[in-house]
PDB file of C-alpha atoms in Angstrom:
ATOM      1  CA  MET A  54     113.533 205.179  87.622  1.00 83.00           C
ATOM      2  CA  THR A  55     114.289 208.615  86.257  1.00 88.00           C
ATOM      3  CA  GLU A  56     114.996 211.637  88.440  1.00 89.00           C
ATOM      4  CA  GLU A  57     111.600 213.116  87.544  1.00 92.00           C
ATOM      5  CA  GLN A  58     109.771 209.890  88.453  1.00 93.00           C
ATOM      6  CA  ILE A  59     111.533 209.736  91.816  1.00 92.00           C
ATOM      7  CA  TYR A  60     110.701 213.393  92.445  1.00 93.00           C
ATOM      8  CA  ARG A  61     107.020 212.836  91.614  1.00 93.00           C
ATOM      9  CA  LYS A  62     106.848 209.757  93.837  1.00 93.00           C
ATOM     10  CA  LEU A  63     108.413 211.582  96.795  1.00 94.00           C
ATOM     11  CA  SER A  64     106.395 214.767  96.303  1.00 94.00           C
ATOM     12  CA  ALA A  65     103.183 212.711  96.255  1.00 94.00           C
ATOM     13  CA  LEU A  66     104.298 211.002  99.463  1.00 93.00           C
ATOM     14  CA  CYS A  67     105.022 214.369 101.091  1.00 92.00           C
ATOM     15  CA  ALA A  68     101.693 215.777  99.919  1.00 93.00           C
ATOM     16  CA  SER A  69      99.807 213.035 101.752  1.00 94.00           C
ATOM     17  CA  ALA A  70     101.708 213.269 105.075  1.00 92.00           C
ATOM     18  CA  GLU A  71     104.486 215.252 106.744  1.00 94.00           C
ATOM     19  CA  HIS A  72     107.976 213.853 106.252  1.00 95.00           C
ATOM     20  CA  CYS A  73     111.389 215.159 107.243  1.00 94.00           C
ATOM     21  CA  SER A  74     114.421 215.465 104.994  1.00 93.00           C
ATOM     22  CA  TYR A  75     116.113 212.485 106.648  1.00 95.00           C
ATOM     23  CA  GLU A  76     113.163 210.211 105.809  1.00 95.00           C
ATOM     24  CA  MET A  77     113.224 211.326 102.177  1.00 95.00           C
ATOM     25  CA  THR A  78     116.992 210.857 101.939  1.00 94.00           C
ATOM     26  CA  GLU A  79     116.705 207.370 103.446  1.00 95.00           C
ATOM     27  CA  LYS A  80     113.942 206.467 101.012  1.00 94.00           C
ATOM     28  CA  MET A  81     116.134 207.540  98.076  1.00 94.00           C
ATOM     29  CA  ARG A  82     119.108 205.655  99.520  1.00 94.00           C
ATOM     30  CA  ARG A  83     116.998 202.470  99.669  1.00 94.00           C
ATOM     31  CA  LEU A  84     116.009 203.066  96.054  1.00 92.00           C
ATOM     32  CA  GLN A  85     119.753 203.306  95.295  1.00 93.00           C
ATOM     33  CA  VAL A  86     119.496 206.816  93.890  1.00 92.00           C
ATOM     34  CA  PRO A  87     122.947 208.373  93.254  1.00 93.00           C
ATOM     35  CA  GLU A  88     123.966 211.029  95.797  1.00 93.00           C
ATOM     36  CA  ASP A  89     124.091 213.903  93.280  1.00 93.00           C
ATOM     37  CA  VAL A  90     120.515 213.095  92.189  1.00 93.00           C
ATOM     38  CA  GLN A  91     119.460 212.832  95.857  1.00 93.00           C
ATOM     39  CA  ALA A  92     120.842 216.308  96.498  1.00 94.00           C
ATOM     40  CA  ARG A  93     118.991 217.815  93.530  1.00 94.00           C
ATOM     41  CA  ILE A  94     115.697 216.147  94.463  1.00 94.00           C
ATOM     42  CA  MET A  95     116.013 217.207  98.117  1.00 94.00           C
ATOM     43  CA  GLN A  96     116.808 220.766  97.075  1.00 95.00           C
ATOM     44  CA  ARG A  97     113.695 220.810  94.866  1.00 94.00           C
ATOM     45  CA  LEU A  98     111.457 219.216  97.543  1.00 94.00           C
ATOM     46  CA  THR A  99     112.660 221.781 100.076  1.00 94.00           C
ATOM     47  CA  ALA A 100     112.352 224.744  97.691  1.00 95.00           C
ATOM     48  CA  GLU A 101     108.784 223.756  96.802  1.00 94.00           C
ATOM     49  CA  ARG A 102     108.032 223.263 100.535  1.00 93.00           C
ATOM     50  CA  PHE A 103     107.125 219.593 100.267  1.00 94.00           C
ATOM     51  CA  VAL A 104     109.775 219.001 102.932  1.00 94.00           C
ATOM     52  CA  ASP A 105     110.174 221.432 105.824  1.00 94.00           C
ATOM     53  CA  ASP A 106     111.906 220.096 108.932  1.00 94.00           C
ATOM     54  CA  GLY A 107     110.599 222.917 111.129  1.00 93.00           C
ATOM     55  CA  ARG A 108     107.003 222.272 110.096  1.00 94.00           C
ATOM     56  CA  TYR A 109     107.527 218.515 110.490  1.00 96.00           C
ATOM     57  CA  CYS A 110     108.932 219.061 113.969  1.00 96.00           C
ATOM     58  CA  ARG A 111     105.954 221.221 115.054  1.00 95.00           C
ATOM     59  CA  PHE A 112     103.430 218.613 113.913  1.00 95.00           C
ATOM     60  CA  PHE A 113     105.457 215.753 115.396  1.00 96.00           C
ATOM     61  CA  VAL A 114     105.722 217.439 118.799  1.00 95.00           C
ATOM     62  CA  ARG A 115     102.051 218.407 118.895  1.00 94.00           C
ATOM     63  CA  ASP A 116     100.886 214.907 117.927  1.00 95.00           C
ATOM     64  CA  LYS A 117     103.207 213.040 120.294  1.00 95.00           C
ATOM     65  CA  ILE A 118     102.209 215.197 123.272  1.00 94.00           C
ATOM     66  CA  ARG A 119      98.460 215.219 122.632  1.00 92.00           C
ATOM     67  CA  TYR A 120      97.851 211.739 121.253  1.00 94.00           C
ATOM     68  CA  ASN A 121     100.733 209.550 122.413  1.00 95.00           C
ATOM     69  CA  LYS A 122     101.199 211.398 125.732  1.00 94.00           C
ATOM     70  CA  TRP A 123     104.977 211.558 125.357  1.00 96.00           C
ATOM     71  CA  GLY A 124     107.243 213.823 127.394  1.00 95.00           C
ATOM     72  CA  ARG A 125     109.966 216.163 126.143  1.00 94.00           C
ATOM     73  CA  ARG A 126     112.815 213.663 126.596  1.00 95.00           C
ATOM     74  CA  LYS A 127     111.170 210.936 124.536  1.00 96.00           C
ATOM     75  CA  ILE A 128     110.218 213.435 121.815  1.00 96.00           C
ATOM     76  CA  GLU A 129     113.757 214.849 121.740  1.00 95.00           C
ATOM     77  CA  GLN A 130     115.173 211.336 121.347  1.00 96.00           C
ATOM     78  CA  ALA A 131     112.774 210.461 118.511  1.00 96.00           C
ATOM     79  CA  LEU A 132     113.584 213.695 116.661  1.00 96.00           C
ATOM     80  CA  ARG A 133     117.312 213.147 117.202  1.00 95.00           C
ATOM     81  CA  MET A 134     116.922 209.782 115.463  1.00 96.00           C
ATOM     82  CA  LYS A 135     115.271 211.608 112.552  1.00 95.00           C
ATOM     83  CA  ARG A 136     118.261 213.991 112.450  1.00 95.00           C
ATOM     84  CA  ILE A 137     116.246 217.128 113.138  1.00 94.00           C
ATOM     85  CA  PRO A 138     118.621 219.928 114.272  1.00 93.00           C
ATOM     86  CA  GLU A 139     118.778 220.411 118.062  1.00 93.00           C
ATOM     87  CA  ASP A 140     118.005 224.137 117.858  1.00 93.00           C
ATOM     88  CA  THR A 141     114.842 223.454 115.826  1.00 93.00           C
ATOM     89  CA  VAL A 142     113.684 220.863 118.357  1.00 94.00           C
ATOM     90  CA  ALA A 143     114.434 223.135 121.315  1.00 93.00           C
ATOM     91  CA  GLY A 144     112.567 226.040 119.721  1.00 93.00           C
ATOM     92  CA  VAL A 145     109.480 223.959 118.984  1.00 94.00           C
ATOM     93  CA  LEU A 146     109.457 222.363 122.449  1.00 93.00           C
ATOM     94  CA  ASP A 147     109.694 225.834 124.012  1.00 93.00           C
ATOM     95  CA  GLU A 148     106.468 226.748 122.172  1.00 92.00           C
ATOM     96  CA  VAL A 149     104.533 224.013 124.021  1.00 91.00           C
ATOM     97  CA  ASP A 150     102.081 225.440 126.558  1.00 91.00           C
ATOM     98  CA  PRO A 151     103.453 224.376 129.974  1.00 90.00           C
ATOM     99  CA  GLN A 152      99.981 224.178 131.515  1.00 91.00           C
ATOM    100  CA  GLU A 153      98.628 221.928 128.744  1.00 91.00           C
ATOM    101  CA  TYR A 154     101.757 219.766 129.051  1.00 93.00           C
ATOM    102  CA  LEU A 155     101.308 219.401 132.814  1.00 93.00           C
ATOM    103  CA  ASP A 156      97.564 218.722 132.424  1.00 93.00           C
ATOM    104  CA  ILE A 157      98.321 215.878 129.999  1.00 94.00           C
ATOM    105  CA  LEU A 158     100.832 214.352 132.413  1.00 95.00           C
ATOM    106  CA  ARG A 159      98.434 214.789 135.344  1.00 94.00           C
ATOM    107  CA  ALA A 160      95.607 213.009 133.465  1.00 93.00           C
ATOM    108  CA  LEU A 161      98.008 210.260 132.374  1.00 94.00           C
ATOM    109  CA  LEU A 162      99.141 209.643 135.947  1.00 94.00           C
ATOM    110  CA  GLU A 163      95.610 209.744 137.354  1.00 93.00           C
ATOM    111  CA  ASN A 164      94.542 207.150 134.808  1.00 93.00           C
ATOM    112  CA  LYS A 165      97.583 204.973 135.533  1.00 93.00           C
ATOM    113  CA  ARG A 166      96.977 205.257 139.303  1.00 91.00           C
ATOM    114  CA  LYS A 167      93.743 203.251 138.850  1.00 91.00           C
ATOM    115  CA  SER A 168      95.561 200.219 137.452  1.00 92.00           C
ATOM    116  CA  VAL A 169      98.709 200.191 139.609  1.00 90.00           C
ATOM    117  CA  LYS A 170      98.867 197.762 142.499  1.00 92.00           C
ATOM    118  CA  ALA A 171     101.032 198.884 145.408  1.00 87.00           C
ATOM    119  CA  GLY A 172     101.426 197.982 149.050  1.00 90.00           C
ATOM    120  CA  SER A 173     101.883 201.558 150.222  1.00 91.00           C
ATOM    121  CA  GLU A 174     101.465 205.138 149.059  1.00 89.00           C
ATOM    122  CA  TYR A 175     105.261 205.407 148.770  1.00 91.00           C
ATOM    123  CA  GLU A 176     105.420 202.359 146.466  1.00 93.00           C
ATOM    124  CA  LEU A 177     102.505 203.707 144.402  1.00 92.00           C
ATOM    125  CA  GLU A 178     104.212 207.069 143.908  1.00 92.00           C
ATOM    126  CA  ALA A 179     107.500 205.360 142.973  1.00 93.00           C
ATOM    127  CA  LYS A 180     105.715 203.286 140.327  1.00 94.00           C
ATOM    128  CA  LEU A 181     103.937 206.360 138.953  1.00 94.00           C
ATOM    129  CA  VAL A 182     107.216 208.295 138.767  1.00 94.00           C
ATOM    130  CA  ARG A 183     108.889 205.400 136.915  1.00 95.00           C
ATOM    131  CA  PHE A 184     105.937 205.310 134.518  1.00 96.00           C
ATOM    132  CA  ALA A 185     106.219 209.057 133.865  1.00 95.00           C
ATOM    133  CA  LEU A 186     109.972 208.720 133.296  1.00 96.00           C
ATOM    134  CA  SER A 187     109.375 205.906 130.813  1.00 96.00           C
ATOM    135  CA  ARG A 188     107.063 208.238 128.891  1.00 95.00           C
ATOM    136  CA  GLY A 189     109.813 210.845 128.604  1.00 95.00           C
ATOM    137  CA  PHE A 190     108.802 213.213 131.387  1.00 96.00           C
ATOM    138  CA  THR A 191     111.367 214.457 133.895  1.00 93.00           C
ATOM    139  CA  LEU A 192     111.382 213.626 137.585  1.00 94.00           C
ATOM    140  CA  GLU A 193     110.491 217.224 138.437  1.00 93.00           C
ATOM    141  CA  GLU A 194     107.542 217.202 136.008  1.00 93.00           C
ATOM    142  CA  ALA A 195     106.258 213.922 137.450  1.00 93.00           C
ATOM    143  CA  ARG A 196     106.508 215.216 141.012  1.00 92.00           C
ATOM    144  CA  GLU A 197     104.807 218.494 140.075  1.00 91.00           C
ATOM    145  CA  ALA A 198     101.931 216.650 138.361  1.00 90.00           C
ATOM    146  CA  MET A 199     101.473 214.291 141.305  1.00 88.00           C
ATOM    147  CA  ARG A 200     101.656 217.170 143.794  1.00 86.00           C
ATOM    148  CA  SER A 201      99.090 219.265 141.923  1.00 78.00           C
ATOM    149  CA  SER A 202      96.710 216.329 141.340  1.00 69.00           C
ATOM    150  CA  SER A 203      96.707 215.137 144.955  1.00 62.00           C
ATOM    151  CA  GLY A 204      96.591 218.628 146.426  1.00 54.00           C
ATOM    152  CA  LYS A 205      99.856 218.227 148.389  1.00 48.00           C
TER     153      LYS A 205
END
């Protein structure tokens, strides 16, 4: 494949869905594109705004919170694996509305409460906290959501 063909293929891919620079670099590596060609293509994709890690991060965070019901920790880990810079991730996560975030966790826990079997209220709360932690929420966030939903 020529450099132009690779560029067209990747730009078409980026036009149909958001992708980060790491994903594009990995795709070129799998296609065995030489590193100097990879650099030129990435520079062009970035200059023409097909690839924008900040924009990718904003969409990723929004989608994972709203649709997958993930917490900050799980999102941070996923973005770290995609090699998104820490300062970009922190900035985007700081933009998240804390009330919307807590409402999502509260609804998630209320829904989970219906299906959890526990011998006592203490055991139920422990299971709900573990569930929230597995979704990437912090212990403090889980406790706050449970406290505000039960009126404690």
